[in-house]
Amino acid sequence: MEKRLEKGESIDDLIPIGCVRPKGDMPDLSQHNNCMARCLTPAIFEALKDKKTPSGFTLDQVIQTGVDNPGHPFIYTVGCVAGDEESYDTFKELLDPVIEKRHNGYTKDMKHKTDLNPDNLNGGHDLDEKYVLSSRVRTGRSIKGYCLPPHCCRAERRAVEKLCREALEGLEGEFKGKYFPLNGMSDAEQEQLINDHFLFDKPVSPLLLSSNMGRDWPDARGIWHNESKNFLVWINEEDHTRVISMEKGGNMKRVFQRFCDGLHKVEELIKNKDKGFMWNEHLGYILTCPSNLGTGLRAGVHVRLLKLSTHERFDDILKILHLQKRGTGGVDTASTDGIFDVSNLDRLGFSEVELVQKVVDGIQLLIEMEKRLEKGQQITDLYPAGMPEPEKKEGKASDKPYKAELMSKNFPDLSKHSNWMAKCIHEDMYNRICAKKTKMGVGLEICIQTGVDNPGHPYIFTVGAVAGDEECYETFAELFDPIIEKRHNGYTKEMKHKTDLDSSKLNGGDDLDPAFVLSSRVRTGRSIRGFRLPPSCNRAERRQVETIVSSALASLDGMFSGKYYPLNNMTEDEQEHLINDHFLFDKPVSPLLLSSGMARDWPDGRGIYHNDAKNFLVWINEEDHTRVISMEKGGNMKAVFERFCDGLKKTEDALKKQKQAFMWNEHLGYILTCPSNLGTGIRAGVHVKLVQLCTDERFNEILKCLRLQKRGTGGVDTASTDGIFDISNLDRIGFSEVELVQQVVDGVKLLVDMEKRLMDSKPIDDILPKAMRPPSPEKPAEEEKPAEGTTSPVADGDAGIDLDAEGTKEGEDKAPEEAAAAGEAETKGDGAADGEAEKPADDGEKKEEEKKEEAKDEHHHHHHDADAPAES
C-alpha cells in the first residue's frame, strides 16, 4: 500500500474485506418476526449504517439482537435496543416506526403524559383478596449522562452503582433499607434474597445476551430493599435501575402510593448529586428497550381465575381491556391452578395513573365475571364495549417483512471472525452460490448462519458452517471443499475416504493395562438418507427419523436388545435412571448450536436407546440423526470396538429392511451435520492415568506426533483430575475406523510404557515417537511419507499428516462413557472441540507459540459434548 501511494496509485483493491463497509450490506431479515425487521428497509439501513451516537453506539448494535433472534411467527418481539439516550434521536428513522408499531400508533409528533400523583387513582384499595393474591408496580429509570447497559463500559456501570447506592442510603422512614452487591454479599445474605425471591440472575436469554447485557457479570450489580421488604431497587440489571413496590393482597392503591413516594424521594436524592433521570416530552422516561418507553410501568396482580381462564373469549376480553396475562413464574410461563399475573399492556402515551386505573378497573371486572361463571351464569352482558368477533389469523401483505436481495449487498461482514467458513468465503464466491438451493430447499444462509452469528476468538478456531442436508456438500462445494481441506489437514476434493468396520483387523487392544486405563469408548454419528439434517429438518422429518431409527433398534436382539426412551414421553423413574447413568442429553444452550437451529421444537422427536447391559447406546435427533456409542470400564478396547462394529452393522441391516440407508459417499465417507465429523465420525477414547507423563514438558508434543488429543474426564474444556485424561484420536477423515482405533491402541500403549518408566525414574528418550528422536550419528533418520494422495495412521508415533497451520480440532460428541476413577458412567462432556483442555506453561517465545496453537486447536461449543454444530 505504501509503495502504491508513493506512486500516487489507488489502494482500493488492496484494502482487506471488512475495513470498508460495502454499500447495502443489509442483513437478510426475510425470516424474522420482530418490529425491527418489519421497519428496517434498505433505504433506512443505508441512511443509518455509518452513523454513531456521541458515545459511539452504531446501527449494528441497535439491531443486533433482532438479527440474531428471528423470533417466532406467534411471538412478536421488538428486535432492537438503545445504547444511550441519544440513540432514539440518532436512529429515529428506524426507531420511530418501531415505536409506532409497538405502541399501537404512537407517532413521532405525539407527547407523552406523566402523572405520579397517587391521589388521582380511583379505588384500588379493595380488590377482592379471595381472588387477588398479591399486587405489584414496577418501572425502570436511567441515569442521564451514562450509556445504557448494552453499551456502557465497566467504569460507567460502576459509577451508576455508586450514585444509586449513595442516594438510596439517604432514604429514611418506611424506605430505609440496605444495599446488597451481587459480588460482595455473604452466603447468608444470598440465601435470604433467594428465599425472598429478590435475587436476579445473570441473563441467559439469547435476546439479552445478543444485546450485551451479561458483560462483566456480576460486577456493579446489586439489590436494595427497605426493611419491610416491600420497596426494592435493582441496579444494573437490564436497565440502570428497576424500582418495585409490592405486597400481598389486593390493596393496589397502597402499593401505588408507596411506589410514587419512593420514586420521588429517590429522584430528589439523585438530583442532590447533580444527576437526573433520562426523560423527554415525546418519549417520557428513556429505557433500554423501546417497549418500556414512556412510563416503563407494569402494574400487576396475581389473580385466581379458574373459570374465566377457560372461557373461549378470555383472551379477547383481556385485549379489549388493554391487559396482558402470563404465568406467575414470569414471562413465557404457564398458569398454575388458574392463577395468572395480569398487568397493563401499554407503556407509552398513557400516564402512570391511567395505566394503574386500567388494571384496577379491569381486575374488578374480571373478578365479577369469575363470580358469575362460578354460579353457572352468563357473562355476555359484562363484556367490555368494543368486543371484537373472534379473529381469523391471516397475515396482511403490508405486515410482511422486507426481503433483502441475496446478492453482494447481503454478504456478511466476517472481518472479525475466527472460523474456517469466514476464512474460506469471499464476496465473489458468495455472489455465485448465495441464490443456489439444494433439491430439498436448503440455501447457503442456513449453512453459514452459525459462523456469522458466532465470530469465535483468535485462539479458538471453529468450523463456522453446517450442512442442512446431504446435497449441501455438493451444491455448496465451492465453500465446503476448502473448509474441509483446511479443517482436515489437506484432505482435498480429489481424495477418497477409506471405510473399514472389520474389527478383526485391529491388532491388540484387549490388553491395555487396567491399572492405568480406566475405561474405553468408541462413538460415531450416522445420518439417514432422504431426510434433511437437524439444522433444517422440519418436525415431520424429525419425527419420521425417530420412528425409523427407534423401530430398527427395537428389532435388535441378543446383547443389543434394549429399550428406547423418548425425551418427551418418559416416566420420572426412567428420567432419574438416565440421569444417574449420565445417559440423558440436554437441550443445547451453546450459541453455536442455537444459531444452527438445533434446539427447535425441543424435545419433540428426540430420545435415547440403550441395551440391557448399558454398554451400547444410540441418541436420536440430538445434533445428528443418530449418535452410536459403545463403552465399558477397563482397557479392553478390542471388545468395545467389536461391539461398536457389530451394533452398527445390525442397526444398518435393520434400517435396510425398511428400505433406509445411511448417508455415505466415497469422497466424504459418512455424511454428518458438521464438516468436522465427516469420514468416520469416530472418536475412540480411553480414560488413562498419566500422573508422571503429564508433567513432562514434551507431553503435548508426544500426543501431537501420535495424532492423539487430550482433555479432562469431564469432557471438552475441562482439566485433568489426579492426572487422569481422556485420550482419543485426532483425525476423522482420510483414515479408516480400524486405522484410527489402532492409532489409539498403539498410542495409549506407548503412553503407558512411558508412564511406567517415569514412575521408576527411568528415561523415555529412546521410546519417544520417531519424529521426536534425535537422528542417529551413524544413520540420519529418514522421513517416512504416506502414499501419494492418501493419508496414513502411524502406530509408532510418526505423524501421518501435520496439524494444519491453525492447529484446529474438530467437533466432538456428548456421548456418555464408563467413568474412570469413580466407576460411574462418564459425563456428557465430549464436546465439539477435540483437543486439549489444558495449555502448556508459557516460558518463552516457543512456549507462547505452542500455547496459541493449542488454544486455536481447542475450538468450541458449550458445556457438554456435541461434535457437529458444536464445532460449527
Tab-separated table of N, CA and C in Angstrom, residues 287-414:
chain	number	residue	atom	x	y	z
A	287	LEU	N	-35.646	4.247	28.430
A	287	LEU	CA	-35.106	2.977	28.896
A	287	LEU	C	-34.482	2.220	27.731
A	288	THR	N	-33.808	1.123	28.040
A	288	THR	CA	-33.047	0.373	27.036
A	288	THR	C	-33.921	-0.151	25.903
A	289	CYS	N	-35.006	-0.816	26.244
A	289	CYS	CA	-35.872	-1.421	25.227
A	289	CYS	C	-36.992	-0.467	24.853
A	290	PRO	N	-37.232	-0.251	23.560
A	290	PRO	CA	-38.329	0.633	23.147
A	290	PRO	C	-39.688	0.229	23.712
A	291	SER	N	-39.852	-1.038	24.083
A	291	SER	CA	-41.135	-1.489	24.633
A	291	SER	C	-41.437	-0.856	25.976
A	292	ASN	N	-40.413	-0.359	26.673
A	292	ASN	CA	-40.602	0.186	28.020
A	292	ASN	C	-40.582	1.707	28.082
A	293	LEU	N	-40.565	2.360	26.943
A	293	LEU	CA	-40.558	3.824	26.936
A	293	LEU	C	-41.840	4.389	27.543
A	294	GLY	N	-41.792	5.673	27.907
A	294	GLY	CA	-42.969	6.347	28.451
A	294	GLY	C	-42.979	6.258	29.948
A	295	THR	N	-43.830	5.380	30.472
A	295	THR	CA	-43.877	5.178	31.924
A	295	THR	C	-42.915	4.088	32.372
A	296	GLY	N	-42.643	3.123	31.488
A	296	GLY	CA	-41.862	1.950	31.889
A	296	GLY	C	-42.583	1.137	32.936
A	297	LEU	N	-43.865	1.398	33.107
A	297	LEU	CA	-44.598	0.870	34.256
A	297	LEU	C	-45.335	-0.422	33.922
A	298	ARG	N	-45.232	-1.374	34.846
A	298	ARG	CA	-46.065	-2.574	34.800
A	298	ARG	C	-46.717	-2.739	36.153
A	299	ALA	N	-48.021	-2.525	36.184
A	299	ALA	CA	-48.801	-2.725	37.402
A	299	ALA	C	-49.528	-4.044	37.250
A	300	GLY	N	-49.297	-4.962	38.172
A	300	GLY	CA	-49.860	-6.292	38.006
A	300	GLY	C	-50.342	-6.904	39.296
A	301	VAL	N	-51.242	-7.874	39.161
A	301	VAL	CA	-51.707	-8.643	40.308
A	301	VAL	C	-51.631	-10.121	39.975
A	302	HIS	N	-51.453	-10.944	40.993
A	302	HIS	CA	-51.639	-12.382	40.850
A	302	HIS	C	-53.092	-12.649	41.212
A	303	VAL	N	-53.861	-13.127	40.227
A	303	VAL	CA	-55.302	-13.273	40.419
A	303	VAL	C	-55.745	-14.672	39.998
A	304	ARG	N	-56.657	-15.247	40.787
A	304	ARG	CA	-57.158	-16.594	40.517
A	304	ARG	C	-58.428	-16.497	39.669
A	305	LEU	N	-58.364	-17.060	38.478
A	305	LEU	CA	-59.487	-17.008	37.534
A	305	LEU	C	-59.712	-18.402	36.949
A	306	LEU	N	-60.094	-19.343	37.794
A	306	LEU	CA	-60.219	-20.739	37.380
A	306	LEU	C	-61.232	-20.922	36.257
A	307	LYS	N	-62.372	-20.265	36.361
A	307	LYS	CA	-63.436	-20.429	35.372
A	307	LYS	C	-63.197	-19.556	34.148
A	308	LEU	N	-62.931	-18.289	34.387
A	308	LEU	CA	-62.803	-17.349	33.281
A	308	LEU	C	-61.643	-17.706	32.361
A	309	SER	N	-60.580	-18.250	32.930
A	309	SER	CA	-59.400	-18.560	32.118
A	309	SER	C	-59.667	-19.659	31.101
A	310	THR	N	-60.747	-20.439	31.315
A	310	THR	CA	-61.095	-21.488	30.348
A	310	THR	C	-62.168	-21.027	29.375
A	311	HIS	N	-62.648	-19.810	29.552
A	311	HIS	CA	-63.689	-19.263	28.681
A	311	HIS	C	-63.091	-18.931	27.317
A	312	GLU	N	-63.832	-19.216	26.254
A	312	GLU	CA	-63.308	-19.032	24.893
A	312	GLU	C	-63.002	-17.579	24.554
A	313	ARG	N	-63.601	-16.627	25.281
A	313	ARG	CA	-63.366	-15.212	24.970
A	313	ARG	C	-62.396	-14.548	25.943
A	314	PHE	N	-61.717	-15.337	26.766
A	314	PHE	CA	-60.819	-14.767	27.786
A	314	PHE	C	-59.773	-13.853	27.171
A	315	ASP	N	-59.091	-14.331	26.146
A	315	ASP	CA	-58.042	-13.519	25.517
A	315	ASP	C	-58.606	-12.253	24.887
A	316	ASP	N	-59.805	-12.352	24.287
A	316	ASP	CA	-60.432	-11.167	23.687
A	316	ASP	C	-60.793	-10.132	24.750
A	317	ILE	N	-61.270	-10.626	25.898
A	317	ILE	CA	-61.624	-9.722	26.996
A	317	ILE	C	-60.391	-8.960	27.466
A	318	LEU	N	-59.280	-9.689	27.676
A	318	LEU	CA	-58.043	-9.031	28.113
A	318	LEU	C	-57.575	-8.001	27.088
A	319	LYS	N	-57.669	-8.363	25.829
A	319	LYS	CA	-57.195	-7.477	24.768
A	319	LYS	C	-57.971	-6.165	24.764
A	320	ILE	N	-59.294	-6.234	24.877
A	320	ILE	CA	-60.111	-5.017	24.827
A	320	ILE	C	-59.914	-4.179	26.084
A	321	LEU	N	-59.516	-4.826	27.199
A	321	LEU	CA	-59.230	-4.104	28.445
A	321	LEU	C	-57.801	-3.569	28.486
A	322	HIS	N	-57.025	-3.838	27.426
A	322	HIS	CA	-55.607	-3.445	27.361
A	322	HIS	C	-54.823	-4.045	28.514
A	323	LEU	N	-55.105	-5.325	28.789
A	323	LEU	CA	-54.379	-6.074	29.812
A	323	LEU	C	-53.664	-7.254	29.151
A	324	GLN	N	-52.664	-7.779	29.837
A	324	GLN	CA	-51.941	-8.949	29.363
A	324	GLN	C	-51.812	-9.943	30.498
A	325	LYS	N	-51.682	-11.219	30.153
A	325	LYS	CA	-51.545	-12.258	31.175
A	325	LYS	C	-50.261	-13.040	30.953
A	326	ARG	N	-49.769	-13.622	32.016
A	326	ARG	CA	-48.649	-14.564	31.972
A	326	ARG	C	-48.772	-15.466	33.183
A	327	GLY	N	-47.971	-16.525	33.225
A	327	GLY	CA	-47.932	-17.356	34.421
A	327	GLY	C	-47.264	-16.610	35.555
A	328	THR	N	-47.461	-17.081	36.768
A	328	THR	CA	-46.892	-16.387	37.924
A	328	THR	C	-45.385	-16.550	38.018
A	329	GLY	N	-44.813	-17.420	37.176
A	329	GLY	CA	-43.355	-17.576	37.150
A	329	GLY	C	-42.679	-16.544	36.278
A	330	GLY	N	-43.464	-15.683	35.624
A	330	GLY	CA	-42.879	-14.642	34.777
A	330	GLY	C	-43.246	-14.865	33.318
A	331	VAL	N	-42.613	-14.058	32.454
A	331	VAL	CA	-42.910	-14.100	31.026
A	331	VAL	C	-42.658	-15.498	30.473
A	332	ASP	N	-43.535	-15.932	29.570
A	332	ASP	CA	-43.429	-17.223	28.885
A	332	ASP	C	-43.655	-18.421	29.807
A	333	THR	N	-44.223	-18.199	31.007
A	333	THR	CA	-44.550	-19.332	31.875
A	333	THR	C	-46.064	-19.567	31.851
A	334	ALA	N	-46.459	-20.792	32.165
A	334	ALA	CA	-47.871	-21.146	32.151
A	334	ALA	C	-48.507	-20.866	33.505
A	335	SER	N	-49.824	-20.769	33.501
A	335	SER	CA	-50.554	-20.551	34.741
A	335	SER	C	-50.522	-21.805	35.605
A	336	THR	N	-50.573	-21.593	36.927
A	336	THR	CA	-50.652	-22.689	37.881
A	336	THR	C	-51.965	-22.577	38.633
A	337	ASP	N	-52.792	-23.615	38.556
A	337	ASP	CA	-54.075	-23.638	39.273
A	337	ASP	C	-54.956	-22.446	38.916
A	338	GLY	N	-54.909	-22.021	37.665
A	338	GLY	CA	-55.763	-20.916	37.236
A	338	GLY	C	-55.338	-19.560	37.756
A	339	ILE	N	-54.106	-19.466	38.292
A	339	ILE	CA	-53.605	-18.193	38.809
A	339	ILE	C	-52.763	-17.528	37.724
A	340	PHE	N	-53.069	-16.271	37.429
A	340	PHE	CA	-52.367	-15.527	36.393
A	340	PHE	C	-51.782	-14.240	36.961
A	341	ASP	N	-50.699	-13.804	36.335
A	341	ASP	CA	-50.146	-12.475	36.573
A	341	ASP	C	-50.752	-11.580	35.482
A	342	VAL	N	-51.696	-10.723	35.843
A	342	VAL	CA	-52.384	-9.862	34.886
A	342	VAL	C	-51.911	-8.430	35.093
A	343	SER	N	-51.525	-7.758	34.010
A	343	SER	CA	-50.953	-6.418	34.110
A	343	SER	C	-51.344	-5.579	32.904
A	344	ASN	N	-50.988	-4.293	32.947
A	344	ASN	CA	-51.277	-3.379	31.841
A	344	ASN	C	-50.461	-3.733	30.610
A	345	LEU	N	-51.073	-3.571	29.453
A	345	LEU	CA	-50.412	-3.870	28.187
A	345	LEU	C	-49.626	-2.662	27.666
A	346	ASP	N	-50.100	-1.466	27.953
A	346	ASP	CA	-49.480	-0.255	27.408
A	346	ASP	C	-48.388	0.287	28.314
A	347	ARG	N	-47.524	1.110	27.731
A	347	ARG	CA	-46.481	1.810	28.486
A	347	ARG	C	-46.427	3.301	28.126
A	348	LEU	N	-46.561	3.552	26.836
A	348	LEU	CA	-46.313	4.879	26.284
A	348	LEU	C	-47.619	5.509	25.799
A	349	GLY	N	-47.788	6.833	26.064
A	349	GLY	CA	-48.984	7.541	25.620
A	349	GLY	C	-50.055	7.616	26.684
A	350	PHE	N	-49.877	6.906	27.775
A	350	PHE	CA	-50.775	6.949	28.923
A	350	PHE	C	-49.940	7.296	30.154
A	351	SER	N	-50.528	7.991	31.107
A	351	SER	CA	-49.797	8.321	32.329
A	351	SER	C	-49.782	7.122	33.263
A	352	GLU	N	-48.953	7.216	34.294
A	352	GLU	CA	-48.864	6.148	35.282
A	352	GLU	C	-50.221	5.910	35.951
A	353	VAL	N	-50.895	6.996	36.328
A	353	VAL	CA	-52.203	6.859	36.986
A	353	VAL	C	-53.200	6.168	36.058
A	354	GLU	N	-53.209	6.562	34.781
A	354	GLU	CA	-54.141	5.962	33.826
A	354	GLU	C	-53.907	4.457	33.677
A	355	LEU	N	-52.642	4.045	33.652
A	355	LEU	CA	-52.341	2.625	33.477
A	355	LEU	C	-52.733	1.812	34.703
A	356	VAL	N	-52.452	2.335	35.900
A	356	VAL	CA	-52.850	1.619	37.115
A	356	VAL	C	-54.378	1.580	37.217
A	357	GLN	N	-55.037	2.647	36.768
A	357	GLN	CA	-56.501	2.665	36.789
A	357	GLN	C	-57.070	1.573	35.876
A	358	LYS	N	-56.421	1.379	34.716
A	358	LYS	CA	-56.866	0.309	33.813
A	358	LYS	C	-56.777	-1.049	34.501
A	359	VAL	N	-55.704	-1.262	35.242
A	359	VAL	CA	-55.524	-2.545	35.925
A	359	VAL	C	-56.582	-2.705	37.015
A	360	VAL	N	-56.781	-1.677	37.824
A	360	VAL	CA	-57.766	-1.741	38.911
A	360	VAL	C	-59.159	-2.036	38.354
A	361	ASP	N	-59.583	-1.243	37.381
A	361	ASP	CA	-60.927	-1.418	36.820
A	361	ASP	C	-61.063	-2.756	36.099
A	362	GLY	N	-60.010	-3.131	35.359
A	362	GLY	CA	-60.047	-4.383	34.618
A	362	GLY	C	-60.114	-5.587	35.525
A	363	ILE	N	-59.338	-5.577	36.594
A	363	ILE	CA	-59.330	-6.709	37.531
A	363	ILE	C	-60.679	-6.830	38.225
A	364	GLN	N	-61.273	-5.718	38.581
A	364	GLN	CA	-62.597	-5.771	39.211
A	364	GLN	C	-63.613	-6.419	38.266
A	365	LEU	N	-63.542	-6.091	36.980
A	365	LEU	CA	-64.455	-6.684	36.005
A	365	LEU	C	-64.186	-8.180	35.836
A	366	LEU	N	-62.906	-8.567	35.766
A	366	LEU	CA	-62.565	-9.984	35.619
A	366	LEU	C	-63.069	-10.798	36.807
A	367	ILE	N	-62.950	-10.246	37.996
A	367	ILE	CA	-63.415	-10.959	39.200
A	367	ILE	C	-64.939	-11.099	39.180
A	368	GLU	N	-65.633	-10.043	38.722
A	368	GLU	CA	-67.091	-10.113	38.628
A	368	GLU	C	-67.508	-11.206	37.641
A	369	MET	N	-66.789	-11.309	36.522
A	369	MET	CA	-67.059	-12.369	35.549
A	369	MET	C	-66.796	-13.741	36.154
A	370	GLU	N	-65.694	-13.876	36.900
A	370	GLU	CA	-65.347	-15.143	37.534
A	370	GLU	C	-66.444	-15.588	38.494
A	371	LYS	N	-66.985	-14.646	39.264
A	371	LYS	CA	-68.046	-14.978	40.220
A	371	LYS	C	-69.302	-15.456	39.486
A	372	ARG	N	-69.615	-14.788	38.367
A	372	ARG	CA	-70.785	-15.193	37.575
A	372	ARG	C	-70.602	-16.635	37.075
A	373	LEU	N	-69.412	-16.919	36.546
A	373	LEU	CA	-69.164	-18.247	35.986
A	373	LEU	C	-69.176	-19.323	37.066
A	374	GLU	N	-68.718	-18.983	38.275
A	374	GLU	CA	-68.772	-19.936	39.388
A	374	GLU	C	-70.219	-20.360	39.690
A	375	LYS	N	-71.163	-19.423	39.424
A	375	LYS	CA	-72.580	-19.703	39.670
A	375	LYS	C	-73.276	-20.297	38.447
A	376	GLY	N	-72.499	-20.505	37.383
A	376	GLY	CA	-73.076	-21.061	36.168
A	376	GLY	C	-73.850	-20.055	35.352
A	377	GLN	N	-73.605	-18.751	35.567
A	377	GLN	CA	-74.336	-17.703	34.873
A	377	GLN	C	-73.551	-17.200	33.661
A	378	GLN	N	-74.275	-16.562	32.731
A	378	GLN	CA	-73.658	-15.977	31.551
A	378	GLN	C	-72.928	-14.682	31.902
A	379	ILE	N	-71.928	-14.332	31.071
A	379	ILE	CA	-71.184	-13.080	31.293
A	379	ILE	C	-71.249	-12.162	30.087
A	380	THR	N	-72.077	-12.514	29.106
A	380	THR	CA	-72.126	-11.740	27.863
A	380	THR	C	-72.406	-10.270	28.122
A	381	ASP	N	-73.322	-9.966	29.066
A	381	ASP	CA	-73.682	-8.568	29.333
A	381	ASP	C	-72.570	-7.789	30.023
A	382	LEU	N	-71.536	-8.519	30.507
A	382	LEU	CA	-70.409	-7.847	31.159
A	382	LEU	C	-69.254	-7.571	30.202
A	383	TYR	N	-69.379	-8.073	28.966
A	383	TYR	CA	-68.290	-7.842	28.009
A	383	TYR	C	-68.004	-6.348	27.894
A	384	PRO	N	-66.716	-5.955	27.898
A	384	PRO	CA	-66.388	-4.537	27.700
A	384	PRO	C	-66.809	-4.072	26.312
A	385	ALA	N	-67.101	-2.784	26.189
A	385	ALA	CA	-67.524	-2.219	24.909
A	385	ALA	C	-66.441	-2.438	23.864
A	386	GLY	N	-66.889	-2.762	22.646
A	386	GLY	CA	-65.935	-2.933	21.548
A	386	GLY	C	-65.376	-4.324	21.415
A	387	MET	N	-65.998	-5.310	22.105
A	387	MET	CA	-65.505	-6.691	21.995
A	387	MET	C	-65.540	-7.147	20.539
A	388	PRO	N	-64.422	-7.595	20.002
A	388	PRO	CA	-64.389	-7.995	18.589
A	388	PRO	C	-64.950	-9.395	18.386
A	389	GLU	N	-65.308	-9.685	17.158
A	389	GLU	CA	-65.618	-11.056	16.797
A	389	GLU	C	-64.309	-11.855	16.812
A	390	PRO	N	-64.367	-13.171	17.057
A	390	PRO	CA	-63.125	-13.964	17.029
A	390	PRO	C	-62.388	-13.761	15.714
A	391	GLU	N	-61.125	-13.434	15.819
A	391	GLU	CA	-60.339	-13.112	14.632
A	391	GLU	C	-59.819	-14.357	13.945
A	392	LYS	N	-59.792	-14.300	12.604
A	392	LYS	CA	-59.109	-15.329	11.837
A	392	LYS	C	-57.679	-14.870	11.637
A	393	LYS	N	-56.741	-15.728	12.014
A	393	LYS	CA	-55.332	-15.352	11.956
A	393	LYS	C	-54.839	-15.333	10.519
A	394	GLU	N	-54.948	-14.200	9.873
A	394	GLU	CA	-54.478	-14.074	8.499
A	394	GLU	C	-53.535	-12.889	8.411
A	395	GLY	N	-52.341	-13.157	7.937
A	395	GLY	CA	-51.361	-12.080	7.821
A	395	GLY	C	-51.712	-11.134	6.694
A	396	LYS	N	-51.428	-9.882	6.893
A	396	LYS	CA	-51.649	-8.879	5.860
A	396	LYS	C	-50.377	-8.680	5.062
A	397	ALA	N	-50.579	-8.465	3.778
A	397	ALA	CA	-49.407	-8.296	2.915
A	397	ALA	C	-48.556	-7.139	3.381
A	398	SER	N	-49.215	-6.101	3.933
A	398	SER	CA	-48.463	-4.909	4.349
A	398	SER	C	-47.609	-5.165	5.576
A	399	ASP	N	-47.943	-6.265	6.312
A	399	ASP	CA	-47.179	-6.555	7.519
A	399	ASP	C	-45.984	-7.454	7.268
A	400	LYS	N	-45.821	-7.908	6.029
A	400	LYS	CA	-44.729	-8.828	5.748
A	400	LYS	C	-43.402	-8.096	5.810
A	401	PRO	N	-42.362	-8.714	6.418
A	401	PRO	CA	-41.067	-8.047	6.488
A	401	PRO	C	-40.442	-7.913	5.108
A	402	TYR	N	-39.633	-6.888	4.982
A	402	TYR	CA	-38.935	-6.674	3.711
A	402	TYR	C	-37.945	-7.812	3.490
A	403	LYS	N	-37.922	-8.344	2.307
A	403	LYS	CA	-36.984	-9.423	1.979
A	403	LYS	C	-35.828	-8.847	1.180
A	404	ALA	N	-34.645	-8.897	1.764
A	404	ALA	CA	-33.471	-8.345	1.098
A	404	ALA	C	-33.044	-9.238	-0.052
A	405	GLU	N	-32.498	-8.641	-1.108
A	405	GLU	CA	-31.962	-9.423	-2.208
A	405	GLU	C	-30.724	-10.172	-1.744
A	406	LEU	N	-30.620	-11.434	-2.149
A	406	LEU	CA	-29.456	-12.218	-1.773
A	406	LEU	C	-28.358	-12.018	-2.803
A	407	MET	N	-27.821	-10.823	-2.845
A	407	MET	CA	-26.715	-10.521	-3.741
A	407	MET	C	-25.570	-9.976	-2.897
A	408	SER	N	-24.607	-9.331	-3.520
A	408	SER	CA	-23.396	-8.943	-2.806
A	408	SER	C	-23.688	-8.055	-1.608
A	409	LYS	N	-24.772	-7.253	-1.696
A	409	LYS	CA	-25.059	-6.373	-0.579
A	409	LYS	C	-25.500	-7.144	0.663
A	410	ASN	N	-25.780	-8.415	0.510
A	410	ASN	CA	-26.139	-9.237	1.652
A	410	ASN	C	-24.947	-10.031	2.184
A	411	PHE	N	-23.781	-9.831	1.607
A	411	PHE	CA	-22.586	-10.541	2.073
A	411	PHE	C	-22.258	-10.105	3.493
A	412	PRO	N	-22.163	-11.040	4.436
A	412	PRO	CA	-21.944	-10.662	5.836
A	412	PRO	C	-20.543	-10.114	6.062
A	413	ASP	N	-20.426	-9.273	7.069
A	413	ASP	CA	-19.116	-8.760	7.465
A	413	ASP	C	-18.449	-9.808	8.357
A	414	LEU	N	-17.435	-10.455	7.808
A	414	LEU	CA	-16.740	-11.527	8.534
A	414	LEU	C	-15.322	-11.122	8.906
